[in-house]
Amino acid sequence: MSAPEIRPATEADLSFITDIYEHAVRHGTATFELTPPDLAEMTRRFRALMDGGFPYFVAAVDGEVIGYAYAGPYRPRPAYRFTVENSIYLKPAIHRRGIGLLLMQRLLSECEARGHRQMIAVIGDSANAGSVGLHRRCGFEMIGTHPNVGLKFGRWLDTVMMQLALGEGASTVPSDNA
Ligand SMILES: CC(C)(COP(=O)(O)OP(=O)(O)OC[C@H]1O[C@@H](n2cnc3c(N)ncnc32)[C@H](O)[C@@H]1OP(=O)(O)O)[C@@H](O)C(=O)NCCC(=O)NCCS
């Protein structure tokens, strides 16, 4: 496989992204969604992120999108405005080839450039070694585990919270400091 291109996502990528996420919803525990969103819903979500000024990247090889990562609001209340939550999904066939790391590095540098100060990973399933390992590799600290907060495939599932300070983090206060 040739080296993937990491580039901003466009609406033309969303059919690939919808398929990648559908597989994760149907077969995985990283997401707690139970019904895969269709292309129209994924388009609505994409537009909401674009309208909010959030970054969204894809990894593409020979015109095919094989993974994606984006950041969105952590929580809607305005005091959270410098904190983002990330999301990253790859096609299963290409796990553990360094592509998740490439996507995360691009996402992190873009979030820093946009002035975000903290990134939170809310990882579905404490058995998700790939996601915990990737976030640790990117410098995220383990914050803790919410035990047994999800139920999927007949199994109680934890969420794992990890966090990374971006840019100046909490060492300075932005000029927008209401
Ligand atoms: C999580 C995910 C994005 C990781 O992407 P990836 O391309 O497989 O990861 P990479 O190959 O870039 O790995 C980078 C580093 O992360 C860590 N890592 C990745 N997978 C790992 C695993 N299964 N176990 C332990 N560490 C792992 C390692 O430190 C790795 O570096 P190394 O290979 O040099 O040891 C991918 O596995 C995935 O899409 N999983 C399903 C969806 C998911 O869980 N998304 C996260 C939602 S919070």
Short mmCIF file of C-alpha atoms and ligand atoms in Angstrom, two decimals:
data_model
loop_
_atom_site.label_atom_id
_atom_site.label_comp_id
_atom_site.label_asym_id
_atom_site.label_seq_id
_atom_site.Cartn_x
_atom_site.Cartn_y
_atom_site.Cartn_z
CA MET A 1 0.00 0.00 0.00
CA SER A 2 1.37 3.42 -0.88
CA ALA A 3 1.78 6.04 1.87
CA PRO A 4 -1.53 7.63 2.83
CA GLU A 5 -2.23 11.26 2.21
CA ILE A 6 -3.57 13.06 5.28
CA ARG A 7 -5.81 15.94 4.18
CA PRO A 8 -8.88 17.89 5.27
CA ALA A 9 -12.12 15.95 4.74
CA THR A 10 -14.70 17.10 2.21
CA GLU A 11 -18.32 16.12 1.71
CA ALA A 12 -17.17 13.86 -1.14
CA ASP A 13 -15.40 11.69 1.48
CA LEU A 14 -18.51 11.11 3.57
CA SER A 15 -19.71 7.94 1.85
CA PHE A 16 -16.38 6.28 2.76
CA ILE A 17 -16.54 7.71 6.27
CA THR A 18 -20.12 6.49 6.69
CA ASP A 19 -19.03 2.95 5.74
CA ILE A 20 -16.03 2.98 8.10
CA TYR A 21 -18.18 4.18 10.98
CA GLU A 22 -20.98 1.74 10.14
CA HIS A 23 -18.56 -1.14 10.60
CA ALA A 24 -17.42 0.28 13.96
CA VAL A 25 -21.02 0.69 15.15
CA ARG A 26 -22.09 -2.80 14.04
CA HIS A 27 -19.04 -4.73 15.20
CA GLY A 28 -17.08 -2.69 17.73
CA THR A 29 -17.36 -1.24 21.21
CA ALA A 30 -15.31 1.94 20.64
CA THR A 31 -18.58 3.74 19.88
CA PHE A 32 -21.67 3.36 22.02
CA GLU A 33 -23.98 4.05 19.08
CA LEU A 34 -26.13 1.02 18.31
CA THR A 35 -27.64 1.99 14.96
CA PRO A 36 -25.28 3.21 12.22
CA PRO A 37 -26.05 6.75 11.09
CA ASP A 38 -26.76 7.05 7.36
CA LEU A 39 -25.01 9.35 4.91
CA ALA A 40 -27.53 12.15 5.48
CA GLU A 41 -26.90 12.07 9.23
CA MET A 42 -23.11 11.89 8.77
CA THR A 43 -23.39 14.89 6.43
CA ARG A 44 -25.41 16.78 9.04
CA ARG A 45 -22.74 16.01 11.68
CA PHE A 46 -19.92 17.02 9.30
CA ARG A 47 -21.58 20.34 8.49
CA ALA A 48 -22.15 21.07 12.17
CA LEU A 49 -18.43 20.55 12.83
CA MET A 50 -17.44 22.73 9.85
CA ASP A 51 -19.86 25.46 10.94
CA GLY A 52 -18.34 25.32 14.43
CA GLY A 53 -14.83 25.74 13.02
CA PHE A 54 -13.58 22.28 14.00
CA PRO A 55 -10.95 20.24 12.10
CA TYR A 56 -11.77 17.00 10.26
CA PHE A 57 -9.12 14.97 8.41
CA VAL A 58 -9.02 11.84 6.30
CA ALA A 59 -6.28 9.39 5.40
CA ALA A 60 -6.60 8.47 1.72
CA VAL A 61 -4.78 6.03 -0.52
CA ASP A 62 -5.33 5.98 -4.30
CA GLY A 63 -8.55 7.97 -3.91
CA GLU A 64 -9.99 5.74 -1.20
CA VAL A 65 -10.55 7.08 2.30
CA ILE A 66 -9.23 4.51 4.79
CA GLY A 67 -9.58 6.46 8.02
CA TYR A 68 -10.66 9.74 9.52
CA ALA A 69 -10.24 11.86 12.62
CA TYR A 70 -11.94 14.97 13.84
CA ALA A 71 -12.33 17.17 16.88
CA GLY A 72 -15.61 18.57 18.11
CA PRO A 73 -16.97 20.31 21.15
CA TYR A 74 -16.38 18.44 24.41
CA ARG A 75 -19.56 19.86 25.96
CA PRO A 76 -21.92 22.57 24.74
CA ARG A 77 -21.77 24.96 27.71
CA PRO A 78 -19.62 27.95 26.78
CA ALA A 79 -16.98 27.69 29.50
CA TYR A 80 -15.86 24.47 27.78
CA ARG A 81 -15.05 26.37 24.57
CA PHE A 82 -11.29 25.75 24.70
CA THR A 83 -11.74 21.99 25.19
CA VAL A 84 -12.35 19.54 22.36
CA GLU A 85 -13.16 15.85 22.18
CA ASN A 86 -11.58 13.79 19.43
CA SER A 87 -12.78 10.88 17.37
CA ILE A 88 -10.74 8.57 15.11
CA TYR A 89 -11.70 5.49 13.08
CA LEU A 90 -9.75 3.42 10.57
CA LYS A 91 -10.75 0.55 8.35
CA PRO A 92 -9.93 -2.61 10.36
CA ALA A 93 -7.67 -4.03 7.63
CA ILE A 94 -5.15 -1.23 8.05
CA HIS A 95 -4.80 -1.09 11.83
CA ARG A 96 -1.33 -0.94 13.38
CA ARG A 97 0.47 0.53 10.38
CA GLY A 98 1.06 3.98 11.82
CA ILE A 99 -1.90 5.63 10.05
CA GLY A 100 -3.81 6.41 13.26
CA LEU A 101 -0.71 8.15 14.56
CA LEU A 102 -0.38 10.23 11.38
CA LEU A 103 -4.03 11.30 11.61
CA MET A 104 -3.75 12.14 15.31
CA GLN A 105 -0.57 14.17 14.83
CA ARG A 106 -2.25 16.23 12.11
CA LEU A 107 -5.37 16.70 14.23
CA LEU A 108 -3.37 17.73 17.29
CA SER A 109 -1.29 20.30 15.44
CA GLU A 110 -4.39 21.75 13.78
CA CYS A 111 -6.23 21.97 17.12
CA GLU A 112 -3.24 23.76 18.64
CA ALA A 113 -3.14 26.16 15.70
CA ARG A 114 -6.84 26.91 16.22
CA GLY A 115 -6.22 27.78 19.86
CA HIS A 116 -7.81 24.80 21.59
CA ARG A 117 -6.20 24.14 24.97
CA GLN A 118 -7.30 20.64 26.03
CA MET A 119 -8.26 17.50 24.14
CA ILE A 120 -10.31 14.77 25.78
CA ALA A 121 -10.55 11.22 24.47
CA VAL A 122 -13.63 9.37 25.67
CA ILE A 123 -12.71 5.81 24.76
CA GLY A 124 -15.43 3.21 24.57
CA ASP A 125 -14.47 -0.03 26.31
CA SER A 126 -11.45 -0.30 28.59
CA ALA A 127 -10.44 -3.36 26.54
CA ASN A 128 -9.83 -1.05 23.54
CA ALA A 129 -6.04 -1.48 23.61
CA GLY A 130 -5.63 0.16 20.20
CA SER A 131 -7.25 3.43 21.21
CA VAL A 132 -5.73 3.56 24.70
CA GLY A 133 -2.30 2.75 23.18
CA LEU A 134 -2.62 5.35 20.42
CA HIS A 135 -3.65 8.10 22.83
CA ARG A 136 -0.88 7.19 25.26
CA ARG A 137 1.60 7.25 22.35
CA CYS A 138 0.37 10.78 21.55
CA GLY A 139 1.06 11.91 25.11
CA PHE A 140 -2.44 11.70 26.58
CA GLU A 141 -2.63 11.06 30.32
CA MET A 142 -5.01 8.54 31.81
CA ILE A 143 -7.68 10.43 33.78
CA GLY A 144 -9.80 7.49 34.84
CA THR A 145 -12.49 5.00 34.01
CA HIS A 146 -16.25 5.20 34.26
CA PRO A 147 -17.08 1.57 34.93
CA ASN A 148 -20.08 -0.18 33.37
CA VAL A 149 -21.75 2.90 31.88
CA GLY A 150 -22.60 1.31 28.51
CA LEU A 151 -24.44 -1.83 27.45
CA LYS A 152 -23.69 -3.19 23.98
CA PHE A 153 -23.69 -6.72 22.57
CA GLY A 154 -25.04 -7.88 25.96
CA ARG A 155 -21.95 -6.65 27.80
CA TRP A 156 -21.45 -3.84 30.32
CA LEU A 157 -18.81 -1.45 29.00
CA ASP A 158 -16.55 1.13 30.61
CA THR A 159 -15.48 4.45 29.16
CA VAL A 160 -11.87 5.48 29.58
CA MET A 161 -11.09 9.19 29.84
CA MET A 162 -7.71 10.41 28.60
CA GLN A 163 -6.56 14.00 28.22
CA LEU A 164 -3.82 16.04 26.57
CA ALA A 165 -3.00 19.73 27.05
CA LEU A 166 -2.60 21.52 23.71
CA GLY A 167 -0.27 24.43 23.05
CA GLU A 168 0.07 26.57 26.15
CA GLY A 169 -2.56 24.45 27.91
CA ALA A 170 -3.50 25.99 31.25
CA SER A 171 -0.20 27.89 31.64
CA THR A 172 -1.77 31.03 30.15
CA VAL A 173 -5.30 32.40 29.82
CA PRO A 174 -6.50 33.30 26.31
CA SER A 175 -7.50 36.91 25.64
CA ASP A 176 -11.09 35.68 25.29
CA ASN A 177 -11.14 35.01 29.04
CA ALA A 178 -14.70 35.71 30.13
C1 LIG B 1 -7.46 3.18 17.56
C2 LIG B 1 -6.96 3.23 16.13
C3 LIG B 1 -7.44 4.54 15.47
C4 LIG B 1 -5.43 3.18 16.13
O1 LIG B 1 -4.95 3.42 14.82
P1 LIG B 1 -3.74 2.55 14.21
O2 LIG B 1 -3.41 3.06 12.87
O3 LIG B 1 -4.11 1.11 14.32
O4 LIG B 1 -2.57 2.88 15.23
P2 LIG B 1 -1.04 3.09 14.85
O5 LIG B 1 -0.57 1.96 14.00
O6 LIG B 1 -0.85 4.48 14.28
O7 LIG B 1 -0.34 2.98 16.26
C5 LIG B 1 0.36 4.07 16.85
C6 LIG B 1 0.76 3.65 18.25
O8 LIG B 1 -0.41 3.46 19.05
C7 LIG B 1 -0.23 2.34 19.93
N1 LIG B 1 -1.12 1.24 19.53
C8 LIG B 1 -1.85 1.13 18.39
N2 LIG B 1 -2.58 -0.01 18.39
C9 LIG B 1 -2.27 -0.63 19.54
C10 LIG B 1 -2.73 -1.84 20.13
N3 LIG B 1 -3.63 -2.66 19.52
N4 LIG B 1 -2.25 -2.17 21.35
C11 LIG B 1 -1.36 -1.37 21.99
N5 LIG B 1 -0.89 -0.20 21.48
C12 LIG B 1 -1.36 0.16 20.28
C13 LIG B 1 1.23 1.93 19.75
O9 LIG B 1 2.03 2.71 20.62
C14 LIG B 1 1.47 2.32 18.31
O10 LIG B 1 2.83 2.52 18.01
P3 LIG B 1 3.70 1.24 17.56
O11 LIG B 1 2.94 0.49 16.52
O12 LIG B 1 4.96 1.87 17.07
O13 LIG B 1 3.89 0.42 18.82
C15 LIG B 1 -7.48 2.02 15.31
O14 LIG B 1 -7.07 0.85 15.96
C16 LIG B 1 -8.98 2.00 15.14
O15 LIG B 1 -9.54 2.58 14.23
N6 LIG B 1 -9.69 1.26 16.06
C17 LIG B 1 -11.12 1.09 16.01
C18 LIG B 1 -11.86 2.36 16.32
C19 LIG B 1 -11.42 2.98 17.61
O16 LIG B 1 -11.18 2.33 18.61
N7 LIG B 1 -11.33 4.31 17.58
C20 LIG B 1 -10.99 5.13 18.72
C21 LIG B 1 -12.24 5.64 19.33
S1 LIG B 1 -11.90 6.49 20.87
#
